[in-house]
PDB file of C-alpha atoms in Angstrom:
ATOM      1  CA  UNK F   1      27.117 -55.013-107.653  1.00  0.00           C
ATOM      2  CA  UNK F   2      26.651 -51.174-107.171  1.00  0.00           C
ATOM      3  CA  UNK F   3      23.827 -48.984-106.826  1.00  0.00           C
ATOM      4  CA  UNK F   4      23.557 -46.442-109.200  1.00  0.00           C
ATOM      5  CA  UNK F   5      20.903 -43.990-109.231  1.00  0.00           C
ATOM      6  CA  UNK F   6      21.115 -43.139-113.322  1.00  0.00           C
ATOM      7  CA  UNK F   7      24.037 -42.798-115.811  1.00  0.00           C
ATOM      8  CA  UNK F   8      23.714 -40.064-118.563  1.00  0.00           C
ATOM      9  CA  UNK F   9      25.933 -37.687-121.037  1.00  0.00           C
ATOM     10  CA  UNK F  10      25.453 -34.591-120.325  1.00  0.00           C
ATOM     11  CA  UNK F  11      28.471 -31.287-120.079  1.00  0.00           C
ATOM     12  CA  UNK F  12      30.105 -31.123-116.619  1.00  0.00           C
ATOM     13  CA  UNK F  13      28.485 -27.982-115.078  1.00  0.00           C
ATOM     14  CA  UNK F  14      30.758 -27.539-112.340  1.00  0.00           C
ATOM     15  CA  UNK F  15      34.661 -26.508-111.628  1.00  0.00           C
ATOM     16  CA  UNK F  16      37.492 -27.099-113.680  1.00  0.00           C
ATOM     17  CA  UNK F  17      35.940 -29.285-116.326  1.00  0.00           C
ATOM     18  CA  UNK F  18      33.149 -26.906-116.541  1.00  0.00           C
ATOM     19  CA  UNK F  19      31.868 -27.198-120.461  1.00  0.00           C
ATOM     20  CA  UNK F  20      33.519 -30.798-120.614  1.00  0.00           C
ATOM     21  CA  UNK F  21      31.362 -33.584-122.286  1.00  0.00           C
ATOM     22  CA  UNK F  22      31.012 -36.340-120.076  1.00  0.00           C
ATOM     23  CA  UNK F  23      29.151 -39.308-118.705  1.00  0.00           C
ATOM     24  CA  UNK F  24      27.823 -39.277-115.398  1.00  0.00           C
ATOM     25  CA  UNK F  25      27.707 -42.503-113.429  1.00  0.00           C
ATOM     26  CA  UNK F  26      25.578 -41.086-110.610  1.00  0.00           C
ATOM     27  CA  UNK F  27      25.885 -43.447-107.434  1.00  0.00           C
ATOM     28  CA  UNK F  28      22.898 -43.725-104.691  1.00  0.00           C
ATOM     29  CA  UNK F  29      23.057 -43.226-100.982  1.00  0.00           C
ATOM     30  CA  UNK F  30      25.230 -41.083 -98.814  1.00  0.00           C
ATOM     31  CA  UNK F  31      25.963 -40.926 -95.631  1.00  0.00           C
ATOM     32  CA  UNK F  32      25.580 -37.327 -95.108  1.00  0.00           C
ATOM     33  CA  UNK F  33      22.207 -36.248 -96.404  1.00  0.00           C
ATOM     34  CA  UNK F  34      22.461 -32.527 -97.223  1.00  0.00           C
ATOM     35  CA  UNK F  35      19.458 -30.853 -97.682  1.00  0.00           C
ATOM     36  CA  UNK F  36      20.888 -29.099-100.734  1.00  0.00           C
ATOM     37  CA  UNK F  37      21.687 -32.247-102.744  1.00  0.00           C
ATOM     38  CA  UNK F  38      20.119 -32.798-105.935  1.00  0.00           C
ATOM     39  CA  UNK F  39      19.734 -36.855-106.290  1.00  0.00           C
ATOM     40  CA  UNK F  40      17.180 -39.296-104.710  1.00  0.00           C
ATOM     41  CA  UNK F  41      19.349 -41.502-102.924  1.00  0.00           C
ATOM     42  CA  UNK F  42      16.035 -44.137-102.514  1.00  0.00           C
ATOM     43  CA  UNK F  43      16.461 -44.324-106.103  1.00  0.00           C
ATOM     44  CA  UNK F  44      18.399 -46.729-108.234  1.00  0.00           C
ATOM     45  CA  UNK F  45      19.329 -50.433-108.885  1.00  0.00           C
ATOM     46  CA  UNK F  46      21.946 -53.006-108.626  1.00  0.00           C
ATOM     47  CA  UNK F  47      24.007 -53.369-111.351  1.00  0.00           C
ATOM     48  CA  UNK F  48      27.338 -55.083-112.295  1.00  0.00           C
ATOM     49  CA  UNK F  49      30.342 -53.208-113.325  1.00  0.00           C
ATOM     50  CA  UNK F  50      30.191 -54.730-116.957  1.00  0.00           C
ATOM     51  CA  UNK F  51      26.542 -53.394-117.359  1.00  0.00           C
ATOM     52  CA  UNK F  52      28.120 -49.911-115.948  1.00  0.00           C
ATOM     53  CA  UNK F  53      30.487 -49.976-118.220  1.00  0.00           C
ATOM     54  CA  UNK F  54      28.322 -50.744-121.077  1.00  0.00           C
ATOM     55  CA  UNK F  55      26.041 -48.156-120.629  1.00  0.00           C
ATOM     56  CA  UNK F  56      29.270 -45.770-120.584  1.00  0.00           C
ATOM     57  CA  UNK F  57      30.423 -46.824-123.539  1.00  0.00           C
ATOM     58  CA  UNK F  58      27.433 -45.906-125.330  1.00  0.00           C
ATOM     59  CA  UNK F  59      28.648 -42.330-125.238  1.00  0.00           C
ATOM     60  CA  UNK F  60      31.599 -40.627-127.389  1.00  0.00           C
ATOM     61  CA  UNK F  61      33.561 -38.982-124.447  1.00  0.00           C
ATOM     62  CA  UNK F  62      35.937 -40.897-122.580  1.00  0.00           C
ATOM     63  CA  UNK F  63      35.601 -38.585-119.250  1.00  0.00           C
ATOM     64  CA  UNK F  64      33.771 -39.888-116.837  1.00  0.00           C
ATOM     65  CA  UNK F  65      32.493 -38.596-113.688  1.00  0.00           C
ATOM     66  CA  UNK F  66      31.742 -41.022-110.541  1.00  0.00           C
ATOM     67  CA  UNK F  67      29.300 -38.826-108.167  1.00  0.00           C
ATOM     68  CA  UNK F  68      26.210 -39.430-106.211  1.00  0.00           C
ATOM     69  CA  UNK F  69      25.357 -39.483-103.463  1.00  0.00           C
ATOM     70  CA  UNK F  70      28.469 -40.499-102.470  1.00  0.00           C
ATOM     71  CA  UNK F  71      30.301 -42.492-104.991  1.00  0.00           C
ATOM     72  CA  UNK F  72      33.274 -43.067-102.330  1.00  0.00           C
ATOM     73  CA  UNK F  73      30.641 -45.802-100.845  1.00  0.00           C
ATOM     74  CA  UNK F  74      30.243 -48.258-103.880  1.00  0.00           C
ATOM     75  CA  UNK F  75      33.678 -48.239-105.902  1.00  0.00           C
ATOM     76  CA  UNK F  76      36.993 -49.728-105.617  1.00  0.00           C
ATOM     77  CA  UNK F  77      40.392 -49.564-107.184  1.00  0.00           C
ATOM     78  CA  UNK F  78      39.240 -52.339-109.416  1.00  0.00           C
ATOM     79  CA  UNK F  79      36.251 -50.941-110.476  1.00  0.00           C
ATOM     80  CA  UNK F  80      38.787 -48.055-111.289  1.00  0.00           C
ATOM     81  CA  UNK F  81      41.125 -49.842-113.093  1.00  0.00           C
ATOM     82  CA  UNK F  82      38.570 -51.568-115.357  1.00  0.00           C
ATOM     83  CA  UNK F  83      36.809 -48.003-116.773  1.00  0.00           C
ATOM     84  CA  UNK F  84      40.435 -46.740-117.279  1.00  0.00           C
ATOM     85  CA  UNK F  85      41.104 -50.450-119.254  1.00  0.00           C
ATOM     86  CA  UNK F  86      38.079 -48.931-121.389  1.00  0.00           C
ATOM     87  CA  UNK F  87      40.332 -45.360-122.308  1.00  0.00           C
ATOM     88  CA  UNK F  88      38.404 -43.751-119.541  1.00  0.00           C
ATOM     89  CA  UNK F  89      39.694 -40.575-117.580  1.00  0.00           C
ATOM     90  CA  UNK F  90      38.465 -40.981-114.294  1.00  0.00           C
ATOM     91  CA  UNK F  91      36.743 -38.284-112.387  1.00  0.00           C
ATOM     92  CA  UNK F  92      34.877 -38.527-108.672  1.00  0.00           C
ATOM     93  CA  UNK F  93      33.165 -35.888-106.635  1.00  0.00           C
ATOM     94  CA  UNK F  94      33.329 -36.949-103.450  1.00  0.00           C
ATOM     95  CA  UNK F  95      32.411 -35.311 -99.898  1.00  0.00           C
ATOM     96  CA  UNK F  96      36.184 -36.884 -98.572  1.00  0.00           C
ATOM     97  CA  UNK F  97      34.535 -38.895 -96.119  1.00  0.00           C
ATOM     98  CA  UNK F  98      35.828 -42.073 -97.209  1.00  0.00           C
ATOM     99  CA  UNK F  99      39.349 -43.422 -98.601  1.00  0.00           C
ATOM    100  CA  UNK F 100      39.568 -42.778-102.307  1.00  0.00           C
ATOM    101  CA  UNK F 101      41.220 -45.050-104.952  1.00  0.00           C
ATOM    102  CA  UNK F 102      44.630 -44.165-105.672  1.00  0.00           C
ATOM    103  CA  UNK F 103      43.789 -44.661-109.349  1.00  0.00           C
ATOM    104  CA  UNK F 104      41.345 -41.792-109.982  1.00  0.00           C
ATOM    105  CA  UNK F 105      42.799 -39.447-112.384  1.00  0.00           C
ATOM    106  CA  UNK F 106      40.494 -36.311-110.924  1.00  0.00           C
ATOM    107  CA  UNK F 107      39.474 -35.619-107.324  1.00  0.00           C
ATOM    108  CA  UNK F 108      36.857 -33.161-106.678  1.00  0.00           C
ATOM    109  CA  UNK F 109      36.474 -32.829-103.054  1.00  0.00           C
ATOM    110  CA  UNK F 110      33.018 -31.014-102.147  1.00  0.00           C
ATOM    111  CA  UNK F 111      33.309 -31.023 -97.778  1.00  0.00           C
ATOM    112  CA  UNK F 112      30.544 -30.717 -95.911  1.00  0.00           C
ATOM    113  CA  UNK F 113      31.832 -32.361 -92.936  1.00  0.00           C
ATOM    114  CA  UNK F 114      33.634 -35.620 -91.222  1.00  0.00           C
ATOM    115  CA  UNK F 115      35.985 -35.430 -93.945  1.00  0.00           C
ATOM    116  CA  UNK F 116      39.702 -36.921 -94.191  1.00  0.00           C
ATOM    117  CA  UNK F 117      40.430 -36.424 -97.182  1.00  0.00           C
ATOM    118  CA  UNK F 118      43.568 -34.083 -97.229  1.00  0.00           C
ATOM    119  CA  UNK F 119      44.442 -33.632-100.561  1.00  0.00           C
ATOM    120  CA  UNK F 120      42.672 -33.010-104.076  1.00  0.00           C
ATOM    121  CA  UNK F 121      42.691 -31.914-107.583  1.00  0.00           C
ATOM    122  CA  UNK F 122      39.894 -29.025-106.661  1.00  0.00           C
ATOM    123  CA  UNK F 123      37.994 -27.886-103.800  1.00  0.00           C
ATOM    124  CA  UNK F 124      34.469 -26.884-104.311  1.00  0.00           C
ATOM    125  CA  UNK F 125      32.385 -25.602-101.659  1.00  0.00           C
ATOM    126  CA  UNK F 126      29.193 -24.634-101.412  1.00  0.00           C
ATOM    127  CA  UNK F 127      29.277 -21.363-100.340  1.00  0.00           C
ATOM    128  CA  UNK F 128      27.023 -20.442 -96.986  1.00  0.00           C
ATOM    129  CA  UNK F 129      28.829 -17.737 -95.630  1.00  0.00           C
ATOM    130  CA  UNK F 130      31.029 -20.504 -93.510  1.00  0.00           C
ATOM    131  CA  UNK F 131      34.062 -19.554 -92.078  1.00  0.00           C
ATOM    132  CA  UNK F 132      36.485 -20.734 -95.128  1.00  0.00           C
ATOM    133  CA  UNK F 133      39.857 -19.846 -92.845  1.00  0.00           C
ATOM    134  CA  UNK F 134      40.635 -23.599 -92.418  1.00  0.00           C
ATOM    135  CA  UNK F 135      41.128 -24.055 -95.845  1.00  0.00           C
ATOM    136  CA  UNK F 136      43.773 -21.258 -96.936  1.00  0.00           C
ATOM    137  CA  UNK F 137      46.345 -23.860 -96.883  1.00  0.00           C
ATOM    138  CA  UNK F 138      44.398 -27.248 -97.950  1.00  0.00           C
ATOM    139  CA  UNK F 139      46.771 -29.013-100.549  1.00  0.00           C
ATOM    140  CA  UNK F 140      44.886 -28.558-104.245  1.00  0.00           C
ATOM    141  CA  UNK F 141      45.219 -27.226-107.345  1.00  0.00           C
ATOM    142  CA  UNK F 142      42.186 -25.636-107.772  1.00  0.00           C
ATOM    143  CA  UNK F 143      40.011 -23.449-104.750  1.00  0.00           C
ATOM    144  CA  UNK F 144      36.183 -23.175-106.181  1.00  0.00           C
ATOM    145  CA  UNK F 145      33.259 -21.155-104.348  1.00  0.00           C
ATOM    146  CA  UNK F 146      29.315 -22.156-105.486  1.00  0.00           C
ATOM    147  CA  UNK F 147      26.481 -20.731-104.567  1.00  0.00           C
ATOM    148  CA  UNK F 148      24.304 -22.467-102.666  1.00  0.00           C
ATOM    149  CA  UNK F 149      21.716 -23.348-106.015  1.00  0.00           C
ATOM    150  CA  UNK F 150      22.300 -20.353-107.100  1.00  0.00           C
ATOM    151  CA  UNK F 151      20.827 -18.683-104.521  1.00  0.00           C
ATOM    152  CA  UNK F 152      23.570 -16.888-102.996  1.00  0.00           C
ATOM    153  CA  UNK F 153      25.514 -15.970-105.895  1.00  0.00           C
ATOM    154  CA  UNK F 154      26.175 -12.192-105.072  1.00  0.00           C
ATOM    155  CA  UNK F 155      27.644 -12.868-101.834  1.00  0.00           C
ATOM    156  CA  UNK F 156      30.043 -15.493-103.808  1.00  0.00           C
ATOM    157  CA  UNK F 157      30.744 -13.097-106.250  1.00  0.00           C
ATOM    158  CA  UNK F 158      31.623 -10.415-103.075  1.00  0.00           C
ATOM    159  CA  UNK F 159      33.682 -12.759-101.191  1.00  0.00           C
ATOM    160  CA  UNK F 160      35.328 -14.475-103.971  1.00  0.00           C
ATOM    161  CA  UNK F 161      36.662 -10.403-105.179  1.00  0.00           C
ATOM    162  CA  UNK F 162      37.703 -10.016-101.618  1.00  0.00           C
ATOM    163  CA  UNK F 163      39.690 -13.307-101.730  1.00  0.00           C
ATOM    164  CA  UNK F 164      41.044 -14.330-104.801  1.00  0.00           C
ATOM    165  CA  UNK F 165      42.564 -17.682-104.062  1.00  0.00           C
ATOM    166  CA  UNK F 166      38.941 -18.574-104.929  1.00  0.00           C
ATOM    167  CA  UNK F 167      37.415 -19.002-108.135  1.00  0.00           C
ATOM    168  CA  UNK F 168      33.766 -18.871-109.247  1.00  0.00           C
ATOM    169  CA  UNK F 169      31.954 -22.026-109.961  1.00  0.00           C
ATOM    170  CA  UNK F 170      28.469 -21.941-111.371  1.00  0.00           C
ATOM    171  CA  UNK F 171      25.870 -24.940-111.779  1.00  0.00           C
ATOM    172  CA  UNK F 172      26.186 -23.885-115.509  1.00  0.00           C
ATOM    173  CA  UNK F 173      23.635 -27.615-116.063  1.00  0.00           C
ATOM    174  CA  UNK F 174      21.305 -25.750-114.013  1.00  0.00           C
ATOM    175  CA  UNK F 175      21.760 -22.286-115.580  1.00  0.00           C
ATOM    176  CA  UNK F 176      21.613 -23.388-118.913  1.00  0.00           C
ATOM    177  CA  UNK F 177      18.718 -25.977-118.338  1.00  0.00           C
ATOM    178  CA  UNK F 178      20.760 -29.182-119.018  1.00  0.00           C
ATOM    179  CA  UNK F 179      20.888 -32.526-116.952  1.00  0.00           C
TER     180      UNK F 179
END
């Protein structure tokens, strides 16, 4: 059983995938808390990986994309394998606090902090004028800067031009009014 706070279809507002039909599988409870984060992590209830998978499979995209919360908490490699049985390509957001699956096709690390993750696909970070120095040589395909929702975009767009091993990315599901 795993805890999911809501599964939907929506566009993937964030990073690479930006524009990218998917469904969400939206996982509850973290163990960081950030006052920034956008789900209820009181919210959800149990449910079994065939009723996950059901739900979906009710969609037309086969991109999925395990966040939270903190998905890292509630899935395993089996879990893993059984979406990709069902044609799924396998995405996670993740804060890196945990040990991932080696069968995710996508890693989006987000760090806040505690991490150990030390490799990714991307690296998204919200942007709050941090010192970013410890991350010029982080092993990734992908380096993405966000404002803080959307709040701090001009200093983004400012640091971003200034370095441009970054790249802009936008809540577009936010801008655009989209879950």
């Amino acid at each position: 059983m795993r805890k999911i706070n809501e599964i939907f279809y929506s566009l993937q507002g964030e990073g690479r995938f930006t524009g990218t039909a998917a469904t969400f599988i939206r996982f509850s409870g973290c163990n960081l808390k950030c006052d920034f984060c956008d789900t209820t992590h009181e919210d959800g209830r149990m449910m079994t990986d065939e009723e996950i998978i059901a739900e979906a499979l009710k969609h037309p995209t086969r991109h999925v994309v395990l966040t939270g919360g903190e998905p890292s908490l509630w899935i395993d490699e089996a879990f893993v394998a059984l979406l990709k049985e069902k044609g799924f390509y396998v995405q996670i957001e993740t804060n890196g606090t945990h040990a991932l699956p080696s069968n995710i096709d996508w890693v989006t690390f987000s760090p806040k902090k505690n991490w150990t993750l030390t490799k990714s696909n991307e690296l998204k970070i919200v942007y709050q004028e941090q010192d970013l120095s410890e991350w010029k040589d982080f092993d990734c395909q992908f380096k993405y800067l966000q404002p803080c929702s959307c709040s701090n975009t001009e200093k983004v767009v400012d640091y971003i031009k200034e370095h441009p091993e970054w790249k802009l990315s936008v809540q577009l599901h936010k801008l655009i009014q989209i879950p």
